[in-house]
PDB file of C-alpha atoms in Angstrom:
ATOM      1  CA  UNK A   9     244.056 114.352 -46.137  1.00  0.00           C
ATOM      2  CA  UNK A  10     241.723 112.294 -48.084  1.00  0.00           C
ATOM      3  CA  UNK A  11     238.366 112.123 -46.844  1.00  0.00           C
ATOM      4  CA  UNK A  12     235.176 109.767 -47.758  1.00  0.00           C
ATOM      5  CA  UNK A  13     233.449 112.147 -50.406  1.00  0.00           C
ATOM      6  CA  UNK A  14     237.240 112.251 -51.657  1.00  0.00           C
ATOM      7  CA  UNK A  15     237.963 107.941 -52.149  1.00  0.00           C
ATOM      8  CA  UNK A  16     236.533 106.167 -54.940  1.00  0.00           C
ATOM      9  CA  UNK A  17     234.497 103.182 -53.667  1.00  0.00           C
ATOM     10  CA  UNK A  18     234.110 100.138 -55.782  1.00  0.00           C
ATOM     11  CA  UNK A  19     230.220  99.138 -55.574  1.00  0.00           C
ATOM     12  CA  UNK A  20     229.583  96.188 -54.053  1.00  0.00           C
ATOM     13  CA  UNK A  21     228.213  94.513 -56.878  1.00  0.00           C
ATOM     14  CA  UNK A  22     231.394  94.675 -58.665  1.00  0.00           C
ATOM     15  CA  UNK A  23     234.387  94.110 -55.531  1.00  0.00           C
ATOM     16  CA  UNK A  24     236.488  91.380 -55.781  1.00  0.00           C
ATOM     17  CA  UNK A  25     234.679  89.199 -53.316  1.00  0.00           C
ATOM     18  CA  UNK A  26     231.510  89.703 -55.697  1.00  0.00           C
ATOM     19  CA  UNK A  27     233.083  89.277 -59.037  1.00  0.00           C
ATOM     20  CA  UNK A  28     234.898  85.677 -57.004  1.00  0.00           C
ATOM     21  CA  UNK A  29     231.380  84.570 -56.194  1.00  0.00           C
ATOM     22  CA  UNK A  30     229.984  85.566 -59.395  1.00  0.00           C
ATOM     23  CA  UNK A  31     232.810  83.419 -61.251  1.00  0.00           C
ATOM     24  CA  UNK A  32     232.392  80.527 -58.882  1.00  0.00           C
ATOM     25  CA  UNK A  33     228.412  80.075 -59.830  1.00  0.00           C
ATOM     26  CA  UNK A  34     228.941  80.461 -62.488  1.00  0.00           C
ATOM     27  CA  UNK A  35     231.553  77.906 -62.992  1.00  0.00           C
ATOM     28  CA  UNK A  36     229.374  75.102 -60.879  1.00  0.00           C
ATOM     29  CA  UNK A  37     226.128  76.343 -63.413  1.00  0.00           C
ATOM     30  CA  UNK A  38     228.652  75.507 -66.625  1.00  0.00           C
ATOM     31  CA  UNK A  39     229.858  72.066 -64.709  1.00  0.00           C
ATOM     32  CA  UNK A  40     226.167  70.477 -64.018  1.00  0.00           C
ATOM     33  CA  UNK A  41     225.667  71.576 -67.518  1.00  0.00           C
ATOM     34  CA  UNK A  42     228.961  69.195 -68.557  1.00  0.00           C
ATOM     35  CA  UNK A  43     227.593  66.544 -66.296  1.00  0.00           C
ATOM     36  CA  UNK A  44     224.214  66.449 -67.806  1.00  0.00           C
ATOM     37  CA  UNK A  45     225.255  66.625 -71.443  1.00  0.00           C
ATOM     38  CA  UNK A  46     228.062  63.822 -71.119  1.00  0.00           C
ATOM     39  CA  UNK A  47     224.763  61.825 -69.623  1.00  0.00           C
ATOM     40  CA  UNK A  48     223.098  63.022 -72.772  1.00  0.00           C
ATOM     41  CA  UNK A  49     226.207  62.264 -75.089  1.00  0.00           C
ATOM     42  CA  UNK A  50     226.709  58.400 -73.570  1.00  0.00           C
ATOM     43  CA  UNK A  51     223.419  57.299 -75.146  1.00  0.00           C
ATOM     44  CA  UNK A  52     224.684  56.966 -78.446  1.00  0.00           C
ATOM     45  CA  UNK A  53     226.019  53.516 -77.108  1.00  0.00           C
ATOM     46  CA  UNK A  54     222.185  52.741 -77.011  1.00  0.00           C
ATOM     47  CA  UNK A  55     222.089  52.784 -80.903  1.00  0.00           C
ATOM     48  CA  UNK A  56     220.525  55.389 -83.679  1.00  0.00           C
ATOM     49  CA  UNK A  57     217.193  54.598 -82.611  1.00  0.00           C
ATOM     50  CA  UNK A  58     217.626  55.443 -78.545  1.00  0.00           C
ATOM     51  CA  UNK A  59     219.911  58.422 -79.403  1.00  0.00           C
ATOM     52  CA  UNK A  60     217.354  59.980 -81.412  1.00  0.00           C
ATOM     53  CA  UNK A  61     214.441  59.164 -79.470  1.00  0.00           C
ATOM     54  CA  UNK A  62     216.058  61.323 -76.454  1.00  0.00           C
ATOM     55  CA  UNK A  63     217.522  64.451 -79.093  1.00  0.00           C
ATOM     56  CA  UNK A  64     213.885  64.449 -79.860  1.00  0.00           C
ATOM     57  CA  UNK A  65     212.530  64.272 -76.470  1.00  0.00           C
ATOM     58  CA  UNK A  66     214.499  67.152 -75.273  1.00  0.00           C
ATOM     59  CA  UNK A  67     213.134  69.303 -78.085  1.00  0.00           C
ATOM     60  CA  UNK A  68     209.836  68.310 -76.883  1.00  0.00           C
ATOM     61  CA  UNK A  69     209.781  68.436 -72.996  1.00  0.00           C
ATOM     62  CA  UNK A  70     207.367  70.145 -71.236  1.00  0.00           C
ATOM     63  CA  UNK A  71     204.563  70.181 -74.482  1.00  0.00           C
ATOM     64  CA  UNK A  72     202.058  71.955 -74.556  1.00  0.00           C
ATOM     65  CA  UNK A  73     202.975  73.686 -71.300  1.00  0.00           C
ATOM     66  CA  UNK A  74     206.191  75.123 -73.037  1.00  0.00           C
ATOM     67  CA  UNK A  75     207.030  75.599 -76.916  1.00  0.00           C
ATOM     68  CA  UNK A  76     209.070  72.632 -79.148  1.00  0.00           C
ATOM     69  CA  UNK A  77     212.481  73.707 -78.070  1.00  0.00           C
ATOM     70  CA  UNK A  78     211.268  76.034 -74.891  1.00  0.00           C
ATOM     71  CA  UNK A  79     213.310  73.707 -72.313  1.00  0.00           C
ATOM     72  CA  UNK A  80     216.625  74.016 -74.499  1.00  0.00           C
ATOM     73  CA  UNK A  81     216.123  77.790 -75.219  1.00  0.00           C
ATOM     74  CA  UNK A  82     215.913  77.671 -71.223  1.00  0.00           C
ATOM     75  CA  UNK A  83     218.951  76.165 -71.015  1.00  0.00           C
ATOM     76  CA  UNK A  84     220.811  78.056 -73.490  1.00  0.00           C
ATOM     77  CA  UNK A  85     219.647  81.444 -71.997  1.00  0.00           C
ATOM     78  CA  UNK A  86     221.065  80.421 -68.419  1.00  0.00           C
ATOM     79  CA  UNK A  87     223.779  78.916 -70.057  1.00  0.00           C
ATOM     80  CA  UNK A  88     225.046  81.546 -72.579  1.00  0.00           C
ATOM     81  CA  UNK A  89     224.489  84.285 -68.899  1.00  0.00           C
ATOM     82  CA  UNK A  90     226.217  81.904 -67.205  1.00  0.00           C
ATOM     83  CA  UNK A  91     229.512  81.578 -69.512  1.00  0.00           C
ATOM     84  CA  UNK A  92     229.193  85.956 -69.710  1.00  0.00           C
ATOM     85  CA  UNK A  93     229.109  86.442 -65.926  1.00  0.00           C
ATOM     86  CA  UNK A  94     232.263  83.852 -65.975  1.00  0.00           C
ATOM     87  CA  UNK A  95     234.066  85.641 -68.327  1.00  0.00           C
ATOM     88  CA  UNK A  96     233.423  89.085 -67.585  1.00  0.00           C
ATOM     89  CA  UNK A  97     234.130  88.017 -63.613  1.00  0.00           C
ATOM     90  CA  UNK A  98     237.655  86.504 -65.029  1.00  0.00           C
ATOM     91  CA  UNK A  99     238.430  89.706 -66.985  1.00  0.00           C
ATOM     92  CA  UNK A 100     237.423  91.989 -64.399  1.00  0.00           C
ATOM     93  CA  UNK A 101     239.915  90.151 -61.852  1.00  0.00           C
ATOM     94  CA  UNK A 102     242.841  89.045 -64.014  1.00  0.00           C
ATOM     95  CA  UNK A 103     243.224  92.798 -64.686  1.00  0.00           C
ATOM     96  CA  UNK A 104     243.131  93.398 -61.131  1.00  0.00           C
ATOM     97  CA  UNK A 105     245.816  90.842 -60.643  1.00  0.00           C
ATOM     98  CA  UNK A 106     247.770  91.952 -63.150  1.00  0.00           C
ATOM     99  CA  UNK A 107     247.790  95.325 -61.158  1.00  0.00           C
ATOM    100  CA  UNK A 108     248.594  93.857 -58.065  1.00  0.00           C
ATOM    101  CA  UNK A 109     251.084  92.222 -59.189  1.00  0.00           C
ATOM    102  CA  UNK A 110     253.596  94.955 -60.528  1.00  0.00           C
ATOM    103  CA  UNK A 111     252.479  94.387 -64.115  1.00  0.00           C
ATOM    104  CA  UNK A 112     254.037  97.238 -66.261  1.00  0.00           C
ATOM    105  CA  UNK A 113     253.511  97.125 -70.107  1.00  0.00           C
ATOM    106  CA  UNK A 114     254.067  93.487 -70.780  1.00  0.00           C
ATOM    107  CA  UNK A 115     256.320  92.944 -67.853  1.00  0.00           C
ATOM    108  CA  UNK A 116     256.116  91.015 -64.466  1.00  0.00           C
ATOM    109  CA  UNK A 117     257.929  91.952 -61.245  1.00  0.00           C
ATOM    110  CA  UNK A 118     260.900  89.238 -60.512  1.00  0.00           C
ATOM    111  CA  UNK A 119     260.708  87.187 -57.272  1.00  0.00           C
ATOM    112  CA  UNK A 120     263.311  85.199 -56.248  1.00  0.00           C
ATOM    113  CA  UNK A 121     261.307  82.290 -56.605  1.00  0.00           C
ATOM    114  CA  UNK A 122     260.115  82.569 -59.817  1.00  0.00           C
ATOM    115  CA  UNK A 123     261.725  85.243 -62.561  1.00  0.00           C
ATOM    116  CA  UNK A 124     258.420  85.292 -64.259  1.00  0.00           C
ATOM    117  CA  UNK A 125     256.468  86.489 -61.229  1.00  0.00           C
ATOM    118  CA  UNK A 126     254.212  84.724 -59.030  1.00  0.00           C
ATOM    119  CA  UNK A 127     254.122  81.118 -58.719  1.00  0.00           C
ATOM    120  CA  UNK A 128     251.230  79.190 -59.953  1.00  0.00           C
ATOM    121  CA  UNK A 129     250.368  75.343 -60.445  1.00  0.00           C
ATOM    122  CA  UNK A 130     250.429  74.158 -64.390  1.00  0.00           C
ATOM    123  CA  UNK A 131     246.643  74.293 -63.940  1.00  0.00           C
ATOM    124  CA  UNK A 132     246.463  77.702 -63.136  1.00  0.00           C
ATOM    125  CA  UNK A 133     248.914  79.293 -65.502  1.00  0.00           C
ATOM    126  CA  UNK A 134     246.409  77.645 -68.146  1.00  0.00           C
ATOM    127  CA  UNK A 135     243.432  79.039 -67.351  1.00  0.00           C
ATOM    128  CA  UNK A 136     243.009  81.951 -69.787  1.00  0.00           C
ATOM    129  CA  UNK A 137     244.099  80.320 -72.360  1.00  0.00           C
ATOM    130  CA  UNK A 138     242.356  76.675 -72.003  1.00  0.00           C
ATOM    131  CA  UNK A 139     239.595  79.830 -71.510  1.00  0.00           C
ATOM    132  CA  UNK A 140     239.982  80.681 -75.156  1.00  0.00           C
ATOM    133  CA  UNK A 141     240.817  76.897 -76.221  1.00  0.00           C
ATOM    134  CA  UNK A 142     236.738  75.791 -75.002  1.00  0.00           C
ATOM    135  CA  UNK A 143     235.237  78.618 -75.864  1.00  0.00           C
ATOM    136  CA  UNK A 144     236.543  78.118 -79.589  1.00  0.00           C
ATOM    137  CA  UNK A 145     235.908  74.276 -79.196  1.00  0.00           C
ATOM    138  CA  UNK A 146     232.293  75.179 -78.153  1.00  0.00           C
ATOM    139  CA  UNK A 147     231.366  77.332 -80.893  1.00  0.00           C
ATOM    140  CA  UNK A 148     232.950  74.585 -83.189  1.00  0.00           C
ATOM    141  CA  UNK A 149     230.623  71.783 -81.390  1.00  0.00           C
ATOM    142  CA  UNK A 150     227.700  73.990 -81.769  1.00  0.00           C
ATOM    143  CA  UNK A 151     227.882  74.648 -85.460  1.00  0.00           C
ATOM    144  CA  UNK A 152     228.476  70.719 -85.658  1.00  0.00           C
ATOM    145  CA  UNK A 153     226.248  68.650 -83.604  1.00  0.00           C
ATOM    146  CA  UNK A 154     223.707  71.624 -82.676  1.00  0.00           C
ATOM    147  CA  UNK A 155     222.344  73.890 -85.403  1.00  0.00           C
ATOM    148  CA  UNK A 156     224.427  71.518 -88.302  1.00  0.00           C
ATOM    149  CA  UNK A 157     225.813  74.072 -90.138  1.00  0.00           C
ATOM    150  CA  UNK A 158     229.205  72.170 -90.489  1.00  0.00           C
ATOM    151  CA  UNK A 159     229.123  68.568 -91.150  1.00  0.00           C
ATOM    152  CA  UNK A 160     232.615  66.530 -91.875  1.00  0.00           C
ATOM    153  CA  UNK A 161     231.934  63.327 -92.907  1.00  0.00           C
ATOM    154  CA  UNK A 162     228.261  63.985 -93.889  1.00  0.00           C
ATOM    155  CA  UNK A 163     225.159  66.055 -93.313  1.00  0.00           C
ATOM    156  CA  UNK A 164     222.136  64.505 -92.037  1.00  0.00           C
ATOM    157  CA  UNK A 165     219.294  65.149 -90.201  1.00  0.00           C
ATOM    158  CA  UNK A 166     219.984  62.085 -87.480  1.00  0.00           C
ATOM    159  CA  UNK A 167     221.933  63.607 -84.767  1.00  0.00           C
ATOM    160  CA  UNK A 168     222.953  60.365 -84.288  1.00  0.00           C
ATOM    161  CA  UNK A 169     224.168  60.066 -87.636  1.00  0.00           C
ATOM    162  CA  UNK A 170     226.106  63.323 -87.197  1.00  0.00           C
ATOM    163  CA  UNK A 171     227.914  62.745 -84.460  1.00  0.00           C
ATOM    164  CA  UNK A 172     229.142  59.182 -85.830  1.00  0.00           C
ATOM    165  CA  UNK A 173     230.011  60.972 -89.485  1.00  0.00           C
ATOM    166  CA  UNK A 174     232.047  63.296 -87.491  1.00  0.00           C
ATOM    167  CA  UNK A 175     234.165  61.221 -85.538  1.00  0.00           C
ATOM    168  CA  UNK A 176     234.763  58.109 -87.750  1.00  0.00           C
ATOM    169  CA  UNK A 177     237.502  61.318 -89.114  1.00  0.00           C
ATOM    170  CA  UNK A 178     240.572  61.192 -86.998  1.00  0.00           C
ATOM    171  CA  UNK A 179     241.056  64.745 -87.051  1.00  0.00           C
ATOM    172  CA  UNK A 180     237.942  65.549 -85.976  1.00  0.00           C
ATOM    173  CA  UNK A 181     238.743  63.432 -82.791  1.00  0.00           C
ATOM    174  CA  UNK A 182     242.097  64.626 -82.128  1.00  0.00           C
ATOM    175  CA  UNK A 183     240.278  68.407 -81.845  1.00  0.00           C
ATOM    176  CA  UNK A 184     238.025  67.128 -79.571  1.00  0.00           C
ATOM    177  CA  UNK A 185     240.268  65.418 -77.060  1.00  0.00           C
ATOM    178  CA  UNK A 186     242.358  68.398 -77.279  1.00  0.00           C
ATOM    179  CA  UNK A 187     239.704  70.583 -76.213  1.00  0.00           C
ATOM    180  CA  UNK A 188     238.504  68.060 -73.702  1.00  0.00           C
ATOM    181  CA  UNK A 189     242.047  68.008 -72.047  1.00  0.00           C
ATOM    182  CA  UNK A 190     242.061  71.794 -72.138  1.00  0.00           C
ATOM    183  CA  UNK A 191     238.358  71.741 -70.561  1.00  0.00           C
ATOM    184  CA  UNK A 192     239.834  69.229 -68.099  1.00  0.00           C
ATOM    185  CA  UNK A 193     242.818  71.289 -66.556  1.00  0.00           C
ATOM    186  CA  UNK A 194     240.275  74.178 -66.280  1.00  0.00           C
ATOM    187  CA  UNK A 195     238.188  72.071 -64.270  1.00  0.00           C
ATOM    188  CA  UNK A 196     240.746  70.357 -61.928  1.00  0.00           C
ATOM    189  CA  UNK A 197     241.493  74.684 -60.888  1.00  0.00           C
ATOM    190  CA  UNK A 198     238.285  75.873 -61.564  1.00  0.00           C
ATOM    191  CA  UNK A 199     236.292  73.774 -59.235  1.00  0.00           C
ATOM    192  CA  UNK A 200     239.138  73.549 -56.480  1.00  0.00           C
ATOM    193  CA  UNK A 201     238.911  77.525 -56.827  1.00  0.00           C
ATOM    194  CA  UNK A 202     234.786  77.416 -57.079  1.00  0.00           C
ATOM    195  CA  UNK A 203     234.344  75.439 -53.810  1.00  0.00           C
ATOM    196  CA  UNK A 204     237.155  77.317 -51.691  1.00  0.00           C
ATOM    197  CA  UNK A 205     235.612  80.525 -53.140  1.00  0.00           C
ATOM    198  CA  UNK A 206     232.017  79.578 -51.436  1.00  0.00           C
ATOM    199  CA  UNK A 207     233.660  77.933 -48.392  1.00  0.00           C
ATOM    200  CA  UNK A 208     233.942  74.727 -48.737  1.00  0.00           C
ATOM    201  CA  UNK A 209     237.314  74.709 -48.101  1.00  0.00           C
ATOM    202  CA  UNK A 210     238.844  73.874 -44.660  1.00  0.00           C
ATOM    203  CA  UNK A 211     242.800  72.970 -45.399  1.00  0.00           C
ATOM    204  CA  UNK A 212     245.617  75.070 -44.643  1.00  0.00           C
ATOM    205  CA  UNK A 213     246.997  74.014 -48.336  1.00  0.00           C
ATOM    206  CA  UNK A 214     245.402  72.564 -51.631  1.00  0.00           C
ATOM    207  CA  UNK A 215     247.728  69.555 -51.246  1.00  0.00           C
ATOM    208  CA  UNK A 216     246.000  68.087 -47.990  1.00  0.00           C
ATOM    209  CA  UNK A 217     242.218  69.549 -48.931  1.00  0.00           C
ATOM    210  CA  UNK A 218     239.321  66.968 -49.654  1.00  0.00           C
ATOM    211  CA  UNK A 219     238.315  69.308 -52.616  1.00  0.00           C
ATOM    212  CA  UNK A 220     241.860  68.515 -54.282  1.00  0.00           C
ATOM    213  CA  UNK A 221     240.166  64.916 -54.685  1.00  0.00           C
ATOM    214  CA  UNK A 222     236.383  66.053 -55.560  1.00  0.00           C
ATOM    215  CA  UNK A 223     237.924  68.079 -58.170  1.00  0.00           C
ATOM    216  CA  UNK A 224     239.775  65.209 -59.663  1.00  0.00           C
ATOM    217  CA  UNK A 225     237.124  62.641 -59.708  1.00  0.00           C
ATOM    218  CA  UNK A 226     234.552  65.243 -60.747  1.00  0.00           C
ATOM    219  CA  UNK A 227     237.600  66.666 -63.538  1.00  0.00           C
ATOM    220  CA  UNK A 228     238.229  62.540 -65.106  1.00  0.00           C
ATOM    221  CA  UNK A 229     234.419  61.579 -64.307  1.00  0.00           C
ATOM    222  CA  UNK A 230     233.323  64.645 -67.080  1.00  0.00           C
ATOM    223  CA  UNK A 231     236.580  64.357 -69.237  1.00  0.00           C
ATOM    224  CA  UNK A 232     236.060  60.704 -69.662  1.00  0.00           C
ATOM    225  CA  UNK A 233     232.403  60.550 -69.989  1.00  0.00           C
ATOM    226  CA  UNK A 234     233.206  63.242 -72.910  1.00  0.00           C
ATOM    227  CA  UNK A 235     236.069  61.078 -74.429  1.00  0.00           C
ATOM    228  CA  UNK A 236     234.650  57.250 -74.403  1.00  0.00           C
ATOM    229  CA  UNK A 237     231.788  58.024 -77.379  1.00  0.00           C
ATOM    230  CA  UNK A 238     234.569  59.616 -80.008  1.00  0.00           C
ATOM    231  CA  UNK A 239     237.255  57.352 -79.581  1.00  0.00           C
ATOM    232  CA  UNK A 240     234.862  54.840 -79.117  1.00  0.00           C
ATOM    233  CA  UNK A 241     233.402  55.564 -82.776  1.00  0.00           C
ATOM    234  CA  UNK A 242     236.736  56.087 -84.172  1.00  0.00           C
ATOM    235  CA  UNK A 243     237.919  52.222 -83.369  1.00  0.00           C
ATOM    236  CA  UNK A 244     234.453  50.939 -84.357  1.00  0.00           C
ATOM    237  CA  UNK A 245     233.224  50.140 -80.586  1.00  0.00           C
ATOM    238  CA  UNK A 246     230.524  52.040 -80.485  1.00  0.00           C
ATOM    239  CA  UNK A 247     228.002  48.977 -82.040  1.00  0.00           C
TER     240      UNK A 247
END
């Protein structure tokens, strides 16, 4: 007979229903980030002058009340315990789910509607790994166009100037859309998933929910926004 002092309890702070909330703020924190910086990153079609004008300003918001750089260090701190709590929440319950789900070794239980294992949308089943695809692409972007430590086509100390050096280089580009498109199937899940998670869902199924189309708009609004200013600068539209 197994009695309470016997069971092992999982603390609140870390069940499942936690560790879903905890991802799901965390997501929504990382996606009003997105939104503001693809405000931030459309400016450059305001010229070298405007562009640098607002990298500048943000450096110096809040003077003297907080330091040069205080508001961004803000951000970054929020930002870099935002993307922690998101991963740690997505470790925490994919191994979970992998337990659930029969995992043994390497190996999924068969279904007879799927021999992998469970079925999932295309969005889903790329999840971890457009994970690992952004957080690789951020790291990338914030060597490049943050603390310029890696400058293809040029250093300088415009960040205006750096970001057009960088993508007048098709390669350059063609790393950033594919990150962006990675970035973009995490959000079309990841916010569908956010929103249900805190109750905003009230569908039987994902096909007939009004998030399905929030997610969407909100997924090609921040995809988009992120696109236009490369390609733009890579055909010479930009000017």
């Amino acid at each position: 007979m197994v009695t309470s002092s016997t069971m092992k309890r999982t603390p609140a702070t870390r069940s499942t229903v936690a560790l879903k909330y905890l991802m799901a703020v965390s997501g929504l924190i990382m996606i009003g980030y997105l939104l503001l910086h693809m405000y931030g990153n459309l400016k450059v079609f305001a010229g070298k002058e405007a562009f640098d004008e607002y990298a500048h300003h943000l450096r110096t918001f809040g003077e003297p009340m907080l330091p040069y750089e205080g508001l961004l260090w803000i951000v970054r701190v929020v930002l870099l315990a935002a993307i922690l709590a998101h991963i740690y929440a997505v470790v925490v319950l994919w191994r979970r789910n992998r337990a659930a789900a029969g995992v043994v070794g390497a190996r999924r239980y068969h279904s007879s509607k799927n021999r992998t294992g469970i079925q999932r949308s295309y969005a889903s089943f790329t999840m971890r790994w457009g994970g690992i695809v952004v957080l690789a692409f951020i790291v990338y972007h914030l060597l490049h166009l943050t603390a310029n430590v890696i400058h293809p086509g040029g250093a300088s100390d415009s960040p205006y100037e750096r970001v057009v050096n960088g993508f007048e280089i098709w390669w350059v580009v063609a790393s950033y859309t594919v990150a962006m498109l990675a970035v973009g199937f995490h959000l079309w899940h990841g916010i569908w998933s956010a929103l249900t998670t805190l109750g905003g869902n009230r569908s039987a199924n994902r096909i007939d929910s009004r998030l399905t189309g929030i997610a969407v708009v909100v997924t090609l609004v921040i995809v988009l926004g992120f696109l236009l200013p490369p390609w733009a600068i890579l055909l010479g539209l930009e000017g």
